[in-house]
Every structure is written in C-alpha cells, then in structure tokens.
PDB file of C-alpha atoms in Angstrom:
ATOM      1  CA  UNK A   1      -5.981  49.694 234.635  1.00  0.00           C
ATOM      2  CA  UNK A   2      -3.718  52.311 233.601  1.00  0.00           C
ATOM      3  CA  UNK A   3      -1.457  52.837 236.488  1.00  0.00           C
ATOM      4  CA  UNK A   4       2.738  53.507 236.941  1.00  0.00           C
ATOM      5  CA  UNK A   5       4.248  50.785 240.057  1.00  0.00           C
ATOM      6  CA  UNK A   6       8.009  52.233 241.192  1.00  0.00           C
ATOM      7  CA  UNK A   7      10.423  50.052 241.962  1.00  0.00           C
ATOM      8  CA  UNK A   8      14.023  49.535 243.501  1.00  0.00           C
ATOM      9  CA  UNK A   9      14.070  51.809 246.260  1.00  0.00           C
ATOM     10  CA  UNK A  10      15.960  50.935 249.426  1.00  0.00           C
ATOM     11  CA  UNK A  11      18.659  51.992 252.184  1.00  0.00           C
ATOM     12  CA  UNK A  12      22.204  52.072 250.639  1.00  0.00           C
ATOM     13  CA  UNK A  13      25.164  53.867 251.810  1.00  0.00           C
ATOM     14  CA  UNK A  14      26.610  57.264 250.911  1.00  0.00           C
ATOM     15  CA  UNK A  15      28.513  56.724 247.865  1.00  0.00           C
ATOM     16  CA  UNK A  16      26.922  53.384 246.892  1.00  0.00           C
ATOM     17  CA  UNK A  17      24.541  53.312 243.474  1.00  0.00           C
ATOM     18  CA  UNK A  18      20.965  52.439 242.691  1.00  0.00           C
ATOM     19  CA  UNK A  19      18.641  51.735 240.003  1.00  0.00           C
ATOM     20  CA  UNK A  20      14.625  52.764 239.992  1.00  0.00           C
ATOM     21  CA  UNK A  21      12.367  51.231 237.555  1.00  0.00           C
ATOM     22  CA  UNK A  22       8.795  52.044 236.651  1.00  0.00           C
ATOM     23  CA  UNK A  23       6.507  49.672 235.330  1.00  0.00           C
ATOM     24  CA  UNK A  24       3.520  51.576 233.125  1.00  0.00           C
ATOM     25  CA  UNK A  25       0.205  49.835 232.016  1.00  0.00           C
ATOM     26  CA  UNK A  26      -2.788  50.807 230.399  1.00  0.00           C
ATOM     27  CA  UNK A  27      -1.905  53.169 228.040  1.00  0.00           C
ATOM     28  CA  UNK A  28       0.549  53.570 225.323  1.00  0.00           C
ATOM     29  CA  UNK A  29       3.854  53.978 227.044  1.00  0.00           C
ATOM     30  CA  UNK A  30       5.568  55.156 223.859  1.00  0.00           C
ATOM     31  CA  UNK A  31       2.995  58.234 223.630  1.00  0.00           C
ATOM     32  CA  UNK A  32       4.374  60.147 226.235  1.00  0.00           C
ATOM     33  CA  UNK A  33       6.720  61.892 228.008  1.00  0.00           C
ATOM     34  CA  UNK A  34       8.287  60.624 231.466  1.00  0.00           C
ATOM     35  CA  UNK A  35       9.443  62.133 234.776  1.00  0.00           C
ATOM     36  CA  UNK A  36      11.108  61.310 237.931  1.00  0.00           C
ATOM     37  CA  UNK A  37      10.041  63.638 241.081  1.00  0.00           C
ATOM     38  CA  UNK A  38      11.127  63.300 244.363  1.00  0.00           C
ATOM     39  CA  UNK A  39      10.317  64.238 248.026  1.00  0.00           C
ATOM     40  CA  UNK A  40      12.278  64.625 250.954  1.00  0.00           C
ATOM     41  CA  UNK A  41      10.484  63.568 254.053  1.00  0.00           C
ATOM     42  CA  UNK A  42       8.426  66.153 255.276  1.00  0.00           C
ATOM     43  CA  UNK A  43       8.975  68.804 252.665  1.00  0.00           C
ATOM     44  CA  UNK A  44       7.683  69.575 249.089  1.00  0.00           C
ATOM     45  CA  UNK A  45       8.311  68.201 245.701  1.00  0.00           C
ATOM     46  CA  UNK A  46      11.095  68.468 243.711  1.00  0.00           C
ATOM     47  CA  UNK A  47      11.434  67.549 239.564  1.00  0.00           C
ATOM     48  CA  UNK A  48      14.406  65.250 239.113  1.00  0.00           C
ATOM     49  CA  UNK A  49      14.624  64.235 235.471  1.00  0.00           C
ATOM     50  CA  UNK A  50      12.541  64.237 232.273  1.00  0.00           C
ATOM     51  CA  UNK A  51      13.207  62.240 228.994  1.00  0.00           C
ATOM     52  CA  UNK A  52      10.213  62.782 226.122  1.00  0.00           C
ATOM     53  CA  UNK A  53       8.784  59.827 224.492  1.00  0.00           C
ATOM     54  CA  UNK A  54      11.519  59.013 221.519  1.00  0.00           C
ATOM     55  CA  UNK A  55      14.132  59.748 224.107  1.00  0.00           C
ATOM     56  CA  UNK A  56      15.043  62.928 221.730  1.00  0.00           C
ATOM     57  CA  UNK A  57      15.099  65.101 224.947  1.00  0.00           C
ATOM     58  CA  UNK A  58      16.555  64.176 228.067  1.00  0.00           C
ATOM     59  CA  UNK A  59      16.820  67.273 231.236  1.00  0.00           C
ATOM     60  CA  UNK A  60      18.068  67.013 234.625  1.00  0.00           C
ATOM     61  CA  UNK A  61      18.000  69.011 237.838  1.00  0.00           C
ATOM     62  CA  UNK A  62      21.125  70.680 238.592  1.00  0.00           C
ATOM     63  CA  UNK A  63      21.137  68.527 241.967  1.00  0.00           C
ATOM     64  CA  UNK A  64      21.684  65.245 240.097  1.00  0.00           C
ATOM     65  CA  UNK A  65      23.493  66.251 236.775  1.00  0.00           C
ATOM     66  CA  UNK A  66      26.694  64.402 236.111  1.00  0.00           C
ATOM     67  CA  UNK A  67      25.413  61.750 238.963  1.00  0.00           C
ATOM     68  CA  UNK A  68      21.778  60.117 237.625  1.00  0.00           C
ATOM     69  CA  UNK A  69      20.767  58.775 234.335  1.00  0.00           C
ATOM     70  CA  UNK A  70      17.021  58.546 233.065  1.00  0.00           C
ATOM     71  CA  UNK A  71      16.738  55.689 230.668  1.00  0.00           C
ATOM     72  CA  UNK A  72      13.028  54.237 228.838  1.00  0.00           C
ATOM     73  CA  UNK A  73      12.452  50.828 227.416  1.00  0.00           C
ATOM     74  CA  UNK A  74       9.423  51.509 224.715  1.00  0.00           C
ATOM     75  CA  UNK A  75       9.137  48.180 223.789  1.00  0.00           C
ATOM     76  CA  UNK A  76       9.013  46.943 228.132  1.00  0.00           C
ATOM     77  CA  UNK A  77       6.923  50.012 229.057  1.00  0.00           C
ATOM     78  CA  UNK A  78       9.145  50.804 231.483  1.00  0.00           C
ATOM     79  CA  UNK A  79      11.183  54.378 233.047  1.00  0.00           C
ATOM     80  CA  UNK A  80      14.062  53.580 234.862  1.00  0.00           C
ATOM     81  CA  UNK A  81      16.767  55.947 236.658  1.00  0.00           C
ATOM     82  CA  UNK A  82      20.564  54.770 237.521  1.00  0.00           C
ATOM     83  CA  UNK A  83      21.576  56.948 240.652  1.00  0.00           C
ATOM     84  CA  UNK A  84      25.042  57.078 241.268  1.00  0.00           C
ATOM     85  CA  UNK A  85      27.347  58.524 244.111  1.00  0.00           C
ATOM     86  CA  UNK A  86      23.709  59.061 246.181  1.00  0.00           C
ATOM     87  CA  UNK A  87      23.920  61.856 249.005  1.00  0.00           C
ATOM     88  CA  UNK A  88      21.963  62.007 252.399  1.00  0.00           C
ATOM     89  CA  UNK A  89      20.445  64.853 250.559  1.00  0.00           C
ATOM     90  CA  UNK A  90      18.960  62.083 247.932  1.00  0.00           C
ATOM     91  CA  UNK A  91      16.722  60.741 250.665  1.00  0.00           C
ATOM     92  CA  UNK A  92      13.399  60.765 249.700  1.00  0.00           C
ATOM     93  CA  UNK A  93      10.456  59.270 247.840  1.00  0.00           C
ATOM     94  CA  UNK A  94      11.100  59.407 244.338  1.00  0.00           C
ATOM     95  CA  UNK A  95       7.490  58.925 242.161  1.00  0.00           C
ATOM     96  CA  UNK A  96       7.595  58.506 238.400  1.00  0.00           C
ATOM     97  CA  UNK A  97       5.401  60.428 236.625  1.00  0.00           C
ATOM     98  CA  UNK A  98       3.355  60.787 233.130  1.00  0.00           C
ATOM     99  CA  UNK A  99       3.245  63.821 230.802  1.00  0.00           C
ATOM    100  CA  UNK A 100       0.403  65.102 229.951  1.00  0.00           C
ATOM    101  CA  UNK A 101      -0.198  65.413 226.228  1.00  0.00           C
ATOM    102  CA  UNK A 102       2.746  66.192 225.259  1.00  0.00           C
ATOM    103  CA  UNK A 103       3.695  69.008 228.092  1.00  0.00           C
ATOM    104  CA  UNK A 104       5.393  68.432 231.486  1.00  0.00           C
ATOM    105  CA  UNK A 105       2.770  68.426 233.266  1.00  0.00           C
ATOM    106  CA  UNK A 106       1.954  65.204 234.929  1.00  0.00           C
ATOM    107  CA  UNK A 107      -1.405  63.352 234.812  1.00  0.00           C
ATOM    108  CA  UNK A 108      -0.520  60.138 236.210  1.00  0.00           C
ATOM    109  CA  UNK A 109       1.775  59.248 239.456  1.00  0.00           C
ATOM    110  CA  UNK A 110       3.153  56.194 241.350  1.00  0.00           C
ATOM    111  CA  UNK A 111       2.734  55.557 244.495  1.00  0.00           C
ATOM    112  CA  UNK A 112       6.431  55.858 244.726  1.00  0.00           C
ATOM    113  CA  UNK A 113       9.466  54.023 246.295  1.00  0.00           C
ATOM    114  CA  UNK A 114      12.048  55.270 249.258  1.00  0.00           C
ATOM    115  CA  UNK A 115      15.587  55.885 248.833  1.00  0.00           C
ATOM    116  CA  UNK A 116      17.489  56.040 251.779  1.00  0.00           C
ATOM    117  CA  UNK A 117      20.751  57.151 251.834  1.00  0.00           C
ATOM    118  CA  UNK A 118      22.506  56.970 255.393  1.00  0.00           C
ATOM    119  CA  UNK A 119      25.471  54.720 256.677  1.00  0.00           C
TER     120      UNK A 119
ATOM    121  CA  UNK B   1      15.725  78.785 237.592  1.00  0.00           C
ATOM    122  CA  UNK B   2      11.945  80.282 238.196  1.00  0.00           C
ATOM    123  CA  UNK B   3      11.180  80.260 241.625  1.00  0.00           C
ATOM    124  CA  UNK B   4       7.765  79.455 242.016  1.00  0.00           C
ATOM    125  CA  UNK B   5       6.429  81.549 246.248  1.00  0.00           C
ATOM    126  CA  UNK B   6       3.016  79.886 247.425  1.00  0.00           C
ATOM    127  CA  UNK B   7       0.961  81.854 250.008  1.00  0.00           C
ATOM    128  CA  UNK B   8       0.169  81.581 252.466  1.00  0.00           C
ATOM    129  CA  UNK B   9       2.146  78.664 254.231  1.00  0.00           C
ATOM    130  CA  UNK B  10      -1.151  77.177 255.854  1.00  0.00           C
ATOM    131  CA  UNK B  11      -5.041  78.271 255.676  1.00  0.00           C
ATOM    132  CA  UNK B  12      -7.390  77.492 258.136  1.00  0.00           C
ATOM    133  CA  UNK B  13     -10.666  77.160 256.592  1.00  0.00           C
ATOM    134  CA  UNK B  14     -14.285  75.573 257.713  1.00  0.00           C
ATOM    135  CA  UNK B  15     -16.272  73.123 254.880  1.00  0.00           C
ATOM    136  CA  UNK B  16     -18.420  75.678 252.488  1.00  0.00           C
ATOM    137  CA  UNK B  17     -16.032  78.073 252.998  1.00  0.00           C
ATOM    138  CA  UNK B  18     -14.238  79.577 250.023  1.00  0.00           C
ATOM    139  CA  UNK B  19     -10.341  79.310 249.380  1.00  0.00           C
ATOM    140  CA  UNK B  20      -7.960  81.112 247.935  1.00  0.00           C
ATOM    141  CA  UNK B  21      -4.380  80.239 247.119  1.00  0.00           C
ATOM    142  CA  UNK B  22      -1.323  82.257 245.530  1.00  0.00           C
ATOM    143  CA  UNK B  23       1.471  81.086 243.556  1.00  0.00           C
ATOM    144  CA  UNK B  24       3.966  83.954 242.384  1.00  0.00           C
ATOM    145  CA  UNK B  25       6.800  83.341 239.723  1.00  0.00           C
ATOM    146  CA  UNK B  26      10.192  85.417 239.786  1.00  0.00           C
ATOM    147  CA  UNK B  27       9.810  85.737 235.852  1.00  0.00           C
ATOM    148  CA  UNK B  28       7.014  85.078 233.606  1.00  0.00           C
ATOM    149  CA  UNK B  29       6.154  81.718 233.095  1.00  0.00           C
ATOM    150  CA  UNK B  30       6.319  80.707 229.325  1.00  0.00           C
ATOM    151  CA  UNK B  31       2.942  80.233 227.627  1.00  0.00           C
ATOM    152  CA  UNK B  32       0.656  80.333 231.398  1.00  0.00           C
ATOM    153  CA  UNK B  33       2.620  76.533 231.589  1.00  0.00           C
ATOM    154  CA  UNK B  34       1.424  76.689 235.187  1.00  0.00           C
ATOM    155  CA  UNK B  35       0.151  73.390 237.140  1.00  0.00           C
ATOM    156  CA  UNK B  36      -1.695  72.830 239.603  1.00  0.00           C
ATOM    157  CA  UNK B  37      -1.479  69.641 242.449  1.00  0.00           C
ATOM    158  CA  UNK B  38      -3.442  68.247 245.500  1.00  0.00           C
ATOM    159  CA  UNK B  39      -1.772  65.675 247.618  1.00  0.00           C
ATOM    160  CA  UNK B  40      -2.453  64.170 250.659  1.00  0.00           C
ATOM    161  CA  UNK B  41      -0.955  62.606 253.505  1.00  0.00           C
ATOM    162  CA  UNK B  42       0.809  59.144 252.538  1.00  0.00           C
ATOM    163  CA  UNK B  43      -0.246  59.567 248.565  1.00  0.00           C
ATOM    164  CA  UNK B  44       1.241  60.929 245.551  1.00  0.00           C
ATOM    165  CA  UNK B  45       0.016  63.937 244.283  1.00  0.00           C
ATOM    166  CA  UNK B  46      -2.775  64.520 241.757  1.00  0.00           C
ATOM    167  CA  UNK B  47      -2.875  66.707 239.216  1.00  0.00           C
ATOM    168  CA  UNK B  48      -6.019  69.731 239.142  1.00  0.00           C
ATOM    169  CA  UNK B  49      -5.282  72.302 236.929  1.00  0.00           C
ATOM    170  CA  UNK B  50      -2.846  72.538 233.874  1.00  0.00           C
ATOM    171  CA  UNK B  51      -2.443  75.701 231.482  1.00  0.00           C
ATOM    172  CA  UNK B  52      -3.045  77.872 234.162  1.00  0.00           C
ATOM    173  CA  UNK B  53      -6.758  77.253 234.200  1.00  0.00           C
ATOM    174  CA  UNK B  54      -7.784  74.108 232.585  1.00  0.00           C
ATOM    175  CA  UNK B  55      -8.981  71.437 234.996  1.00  0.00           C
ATOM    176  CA  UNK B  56      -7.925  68.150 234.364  1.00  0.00           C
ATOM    177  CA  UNK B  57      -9.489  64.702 233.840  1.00  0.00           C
ATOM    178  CA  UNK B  58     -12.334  63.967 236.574  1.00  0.00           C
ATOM    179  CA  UNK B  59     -11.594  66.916 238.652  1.00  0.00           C
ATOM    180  CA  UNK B  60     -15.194  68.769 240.100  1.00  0.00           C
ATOM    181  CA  UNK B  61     -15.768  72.608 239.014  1.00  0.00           C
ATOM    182  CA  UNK B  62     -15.073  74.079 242.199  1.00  0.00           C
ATOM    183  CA  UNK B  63     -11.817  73.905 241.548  1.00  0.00           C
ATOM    184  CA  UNK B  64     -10.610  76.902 239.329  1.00  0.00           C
ATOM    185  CA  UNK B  65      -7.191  78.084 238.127  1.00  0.00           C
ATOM    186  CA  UNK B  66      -6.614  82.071 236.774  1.00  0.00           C
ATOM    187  CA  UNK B  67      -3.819  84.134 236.031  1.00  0.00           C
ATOM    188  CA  UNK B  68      -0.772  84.569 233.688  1.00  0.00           C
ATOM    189  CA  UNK B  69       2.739  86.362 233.505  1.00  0.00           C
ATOM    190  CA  UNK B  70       3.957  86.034 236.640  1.00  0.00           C
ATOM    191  CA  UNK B  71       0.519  85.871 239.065  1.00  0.00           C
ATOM    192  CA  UNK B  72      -1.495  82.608 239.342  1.00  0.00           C
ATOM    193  CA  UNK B  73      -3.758  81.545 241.700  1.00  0.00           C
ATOM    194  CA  UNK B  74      -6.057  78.427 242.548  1.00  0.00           C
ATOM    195  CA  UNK B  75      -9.784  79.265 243.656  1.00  0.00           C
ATOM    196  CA  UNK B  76     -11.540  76.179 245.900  1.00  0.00           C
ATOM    197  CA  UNK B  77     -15.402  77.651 245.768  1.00  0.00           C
ATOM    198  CA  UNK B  78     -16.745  75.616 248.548  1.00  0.00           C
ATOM    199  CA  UNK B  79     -14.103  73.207 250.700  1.00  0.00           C
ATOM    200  CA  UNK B  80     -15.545  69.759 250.737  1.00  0.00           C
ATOM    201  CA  UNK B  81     -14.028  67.432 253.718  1.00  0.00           C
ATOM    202  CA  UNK B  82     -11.799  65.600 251.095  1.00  0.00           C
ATOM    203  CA  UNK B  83      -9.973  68.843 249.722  1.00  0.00           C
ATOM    204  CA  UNK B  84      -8.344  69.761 252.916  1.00  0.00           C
ATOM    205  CA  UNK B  85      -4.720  68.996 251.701  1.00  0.00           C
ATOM    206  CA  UNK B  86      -1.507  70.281 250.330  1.00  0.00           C
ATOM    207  CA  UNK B  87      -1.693  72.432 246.744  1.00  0.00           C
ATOM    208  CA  UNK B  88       1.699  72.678 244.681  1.00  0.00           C
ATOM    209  CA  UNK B  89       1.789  74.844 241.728  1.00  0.00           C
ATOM    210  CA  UNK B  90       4.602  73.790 239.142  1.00  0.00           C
ATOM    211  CA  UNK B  91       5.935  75.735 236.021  1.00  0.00           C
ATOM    212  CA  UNK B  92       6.728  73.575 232.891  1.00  0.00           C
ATOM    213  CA  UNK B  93       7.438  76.394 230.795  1.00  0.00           C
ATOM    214  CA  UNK B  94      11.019  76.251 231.246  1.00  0.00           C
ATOM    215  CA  UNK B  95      13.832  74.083 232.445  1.00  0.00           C
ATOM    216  CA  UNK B  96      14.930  73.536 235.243  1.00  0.00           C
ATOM    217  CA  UNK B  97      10.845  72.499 236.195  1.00  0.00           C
ATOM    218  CA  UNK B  98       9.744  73.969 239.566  1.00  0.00           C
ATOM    219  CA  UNK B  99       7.434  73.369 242.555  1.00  0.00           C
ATOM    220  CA  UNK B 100       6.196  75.980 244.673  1.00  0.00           C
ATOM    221  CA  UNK B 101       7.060  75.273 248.358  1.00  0.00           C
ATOM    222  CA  UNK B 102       2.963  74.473 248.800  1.00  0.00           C
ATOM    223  CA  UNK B 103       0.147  75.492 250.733  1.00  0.00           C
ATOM    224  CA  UNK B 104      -1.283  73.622 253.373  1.00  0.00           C
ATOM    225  CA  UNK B 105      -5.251  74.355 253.806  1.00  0.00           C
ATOM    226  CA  UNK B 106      -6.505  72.862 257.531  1.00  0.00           C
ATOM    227  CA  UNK B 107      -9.489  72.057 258.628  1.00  0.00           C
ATOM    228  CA  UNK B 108     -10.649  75.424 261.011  1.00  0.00           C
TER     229      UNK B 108
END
C-alpha cells in the first residue's frame, strides 16, 4: 500500500527540541521530492520545508529558518525534521507530504502527528 | 512571498448545485504552478487539481480547475454530499510555497 505514517510528535516545552520522522512505502522513496506542512489548530495550512529527492535542494519557511532541519534517508525510506528552540506558535499538526512528479505539488499525505508546544 | 486570497470565506450551497471558488495571487504565479486541495474534518488534505487545471489521480470530472497569471479558480459542477469541505489553493511556482487561507463550502 503506498502510504506516508508521521511520527514523533508530542507536548514539549518552549525551548525544548524534537525530531519528526516519516515512514514511506509503496513507491520508490528515492523518486521524489518531500515536504513537511503544518496546521495550527483550527486554521489553514502552512508549507514548512522541502528537500528534492538527491537532497540537492533543501527550502525553508522563513518561520523556521535557522531553527528546523529537513533530513531524508534514501536507503530507510524515510523524511525526518529536527525542530529546535520550538515556539507556542509551532503548535500544530505537521503532515509529511509527497511531490508530485517532480513539482511541489503534493499527491500523497500522512495522516500527520501533533506538536505541542506549551509549558 | 505570493500571497495566495480565497473567496469567499464560506459558501452555502444545496447537493446539485454548482460551485464556484476564487483564488487570487498578488503576482503571477510561475508557469500556472497552481494546486488545488480538499480536506475534511479530522483528515489530511487531498490533492484535486495541479497545473492550474489538471485533475489528479482518481479525482471525478466535476471537479475543474481554470485560470493563469494571477486569477484561478476551482469549478464543483454538481456538489455531491462528500465534497462539502475545505478547498486550499497552493502556488509551487516560487519559494517561499503558499496556501490560500481556504474556502469553506457548507451544506445550505
């Protein structure tokens, strides 16, 4: 079944670090691009971070530059994301994401995990 | 940064009934790199429409994308129970990406 399960979300204090981890199956994980996109609760989505498939191109919102890291493990099909010195304002939902043939458009979501930030 | 202005906020609409929803960009988006999303309570979002006006994978024909420059909109012919949800529209033309603040369309 081709399918992206988040993982790694939970409460931690303003200040504290944490790391989110995507597990992809059923398709070849090297092929495409990968995104992290988040959503405060109640309100719309935001794009957090994109790295392409050889990890040539990496981009970050200006919310999280200098404070998140977007990582990819070809050969464990897996997306990960270090968060560092997390916010209130980083509370939300935070999905990972497929490209879609090549663009950054995304075909394929998780169900996502929750980051809370509060102390 | 393109800022991406969805209208209206909400839609009340009846099943059959044709909708209509707006997406506006503050400068042209590169190459109609426009996207279109449904999502619905407690899921992630799925993806309709990419290039402006290609549906994707699986998604029925009453769903159509148009525009370009800086004009885009997403046409629902005949609402069916299951599309009454939230619609994003995202530009991937350019970084930073962006979301549209979304349009909620309500069961009338």
């Amino acid at each position: 079944e081709v399918q992206l399960v988040e993982s790694g979300g939970g409460l931690v204090k303003p200040g504290g670090s944490l790391r989110l981890s995507c597990a992809a199956s059923g398709f070849t994980f090297s092929s495409y691009s990968m995104n992290w996109v988040r959503q405060a609760p109640g309100k719309g989505l935001e794009w957090v971070s994109s790295i392409s498939s050889s990890t040539s191109y990496i981009y970050y919102a200006d919310s999280v530059t200098g404070r998140f890291t977007i990582s990819r493990d070809n050969a464990k099909n897996s997306l990960y994301l270090q968060m560092n010195s997390l916010r209130a304002e980083d509370t939300a939902v935070y999905y990972c994401a497929r490209g879609s043939g090549g663009d950054y458009n995304f075909d394929l979501w998780g169900r996502g995990t929750l980051v809370t930030v509060s102390s | 940064e393109i800022v991406l202005t969805q209208s209206p906020g909400a839609l009340s609409l009846s099943p059959g009934e044709r909708a209509t929803l707006s997406c506006r960009a503050s400068q042209s988006v590169t190459s109609s790199y426009l996207a279109w999303y449904q999502q619905k309570p407690g899921q992630a979002p799925r993806l309709l429409i990419y290039g402006a006006s290609s549906r994707a994978t699986g998604i029925p024909d009453r769903f159509s994308g148009s525009g370009s420059g800086t004009d885009f909109t997403l046409t629902i012919s005949r609402l069916e129970p299951e599309d009454f949800a939230v619609y994003y529209c995202q530009q991937y033309g350019s970084s930073p990406l962006t979301f549209g603040g979304g349009t909620k369309v309500e069961i009338k």
